[in-house]
Amino acid sequence: MAPTFELENVAGGKLKSDDLKGKVIVVDFWATWCEPCISEIPNYNALQESYADKGVEFLGVTVESGPLKDIKPKVEELKMKYPVVVGTDEVIDGFGGLIGFPTTFIVDKDWRVYKKYLGMTNNKKAMIEKDLKKLIAEGP
């Protein structure tokens, strides 16, 4: 199971895992200084737009990136079109730990981790899209 959480939302307030349950979630752990992470953001923006009306949500979890006041301008500069929260050790541990960045998890509608992608790969966007289509087709 994916961990439950209540994390600081870069846009303001808190974001709770309960707010996301019932959707297919792409959880991307990234850092503001990680070039491979940043290079994936346009793909995630495009997928978010394509799948937003199909019960899919993208979530950026920033780690090792300093305080919120340093993260927020970077998120705005990168034009991230999905929620970004500040990660905690508890959330990282709840997902089984991280070896490096980016690390991306696909979470199904029942809040189970369906797949984990380590690093950046050439066909990652296509593989995630295939996962999303499969999980959407499975219904509620």
C-alpha positions as a printed NumPy array, in Angstrom:
array([[  0.   ,   0.   ,   0.   ],
       [  1.065,   3.57 ,  -0.585],
       [  1.548,   5.573,   2.627],
       [ -0.993,   8.033,   3.956],
       [  0.254,  11.576,   4.355],
       [ -0.538,  15.205,   4.95 ],
       [  2.13 ,  17.341,   3.292],
       [  2.737,  21.024,   2.779],
       [  1.443,  22.074,  -0.647],
       [  3.73 ,  24.522,  -2.454],
       [  0.606,  26.367,  -3.656],
       [ -0.522,  26.813,  -0.044],
       [ -2.194,  24.732,   2.636],
       [ -1.846,  20.985,   3.02 ],
       [ -2.479,  18.104,   0.658],
       [ -3.749,  14.866,   2.188],
       [ -3.474,  11.436,   0.637],
       [ -7.194,  11.001,   1.394],
       [ -7.885,  13.778,  -1.152],
       [ -6.35 ,  11.612,  -3.883],
       [ -7.845,   8.202,  -3.107],
       [-10.057,   6.766,  -5.813],
       [ -7.842,   8.19 ,  -8.557],
       [ -4.826,   6.795, -10.353],
       [ -1.851,   8.802,  -9.054],
       [  1.571,   9.357, -10.552],
       [  3.826,  10.3  ,  -7.621],
       [  7.136,  11.751,  -8.758],
       [  9.894,  12.261,  -6.194],
       [ 12.215,  14.965,  -7.486],
       [ 14.612,  17.686,  -6.364],
       [ 14.891,  21.27 ,  -7.585],
       [ 18.587,  20.756,  -8.435],
       [ 18.089,  17.455, -10.309],
       [ 18.442,  18.052, -14.068],
       [ 16.927,  14.673, -15.127],
       [ 13.955,  15.399, -12.827],
       [ 13.431,  18.831, -14.365],
       [ 13.659,  17.455, -17.901],
       [ 10.679,  15.152, -17.173],
       [  8.322,  17.939, -16.062],
       [  7.086,  18.851, -19.593],
       [  6.123,  15.179, -20.138],
       [  4.224,  15.127, -16.847],
       [  2.49 ,  18.419, -17.665],
       [  1.369,  16.945, -21.008],
       [  0.175,  13.681, -19.435],
       [ -1.634,  15.594, -16.657],
       [ -3.535,  17.586, -19.275],
       [ -4.369,  14.466, -21.301],
       [ -5.58 ,  12.403, -18.349],
       [ -6.976,  14.924, -15.852],
       [-10.565,  14.192, -16.904],
       [ -9.984,  10.414, -16.677],
       [ -9.419,  10.217, -12.916],
       [ -5.629,  10.606, -13.036],
       [ -3.624,  12.992, -10.865],
       [  0.066,  13.812, -10.939],
       [  1.827,  14.732,  -7.722],
       [  5.332,  16.123,  -7.447],
       [  7.023,  15.389,  -4.129],
       [ 10.102,  17.561,  -3.752],
       [ 12.852,  16.326,  -1.464],
       [ 16.279,  17.61 ,  -0.481],
       [ 15.341,  20.98 ,  -1.998],
       [ 15.455,  23.325,   0.987],
       [ 12.633,  25.298,   2.574],
       [  9.303,  26.092,   0.941],
       [ 10.374,  29.69 ,   0.217],
       [ 13.15 ,  28.285,  -2.03 ],
       [ 10.986,  25.611,  -3.657],
       [  7.991,  27.76 ,  -4.639],
       [  9.822,  30.041,  -7.126],
       [ 11.397,  27.   ,  -8.794],
       [  7.99 ,  25.319,  -9.207],
       [  6.635,  28.526, -10.759],
       [  9.68 ,  28.875, -13.028],
       [  9.235,  25.275, -14.233],
       [  5.513,  25.9  , -14.91 ],
       [  4.46 ,  22.699, -13.166],
       [  0.751,  22.138, -13.872],
       [  0.14 ,  19.644, -11.072],
       [  0.341,  19.832,  -7.281],
       [  3.78 ,  19.874,  -5.691],
       [  4.26 ,  19.014,  -2.031],
       [  7.26 ,  19.03 ,   0.27 ],
       [  8.279,  15.45 ,   1.033],
       [  9.174,  14.078,   4.459],
       [ 11.276,  11.145,   5.605],
       [  8.047,   9.364,   6.626],
       [  6.648,   9.562,   3.092],
       [  9.944,   8.459,   1.552],
       [ 10.075,   5.492,   3.953],
       [  6.393,   4.74 ,   3.29 ],
       [  7.167,   4.327,  -0.398],
       [ 10.066,   2.012,   0.44 ],
       [ 12.878,   4.545,   0.329],
       [ 14.651,   6.249,  -2.54 ],
       [ 17.931,   5.335,  -4.169],
       [ 18.086,   8.439,  -6.361],
       [ 16.094,  10.962,  -8.337],
       [ 13.801,  10.959, -10.088],
       [ 11.843,   8.061,  -8.64 ],
       [  8.282,   7.752,  -9.897],
       [  5.496,   5.59 ,  -8.496],
       [  2.191,   4.677, -10.099],
       [ -0.524,   4.231,  -7.45 ],
       [ -3.818,   2.563,  -8.374],
       [ -7.344,   3.602,  -7.33 ],
       [ -7.157,   1.304,  -4.293],
       [ -4.029,   3.137,  -3.047],
       [ -1.668,   0.29 ,  -3.893],
       [  1.719,   0.92 ,  -5.497],
       [  1.352,  -0.555,  -8.98 ],
       [  4.799,   0.244, -10.377],
       [  8.045,   2.052,  -9.543],
       [ 10.331,   3.731, -12.065],
       [ 13.912,   4.533, -11.036],
       [ 15.669,   7.365, -12.81 ],
       [ 14.946,   8.774, -16.212],
       [ 14.584,   6.424, -19.168],
       [ 13.989,   7.212, -22.823],
       [ 10.563,   5.589, -22.984],
       [  9.334,   6.446, -19.474],
       [  6.49 ,   8.69 , -20.691],
       [  5.185,   5.928, -22.992],
       [  5.487,   3.312, -20.244],
       [  3.615,   5.507, -17.744],
       [  0.923,   6.207, -20.326],
       [  0.511,   2.459, -20.89 ],
       [  0.166,   1.98 , -17.101],
       [ -2.424,   4.76 , -16.884],
       [ -4.522,   3.311, -19.699],
       [ -4.471,  -0.125, -18.062],
       [ -5.417,   1.186, -14.609],
       [ -8.154,   3.475, -15.98 ],
       [ -9.643,   0.547, -17.922],
       [ -9.849,  -1.541, -14.733],
       [-12.663,   0.701, -13.521],
       [-13.437,   1.636,  -9.906]])
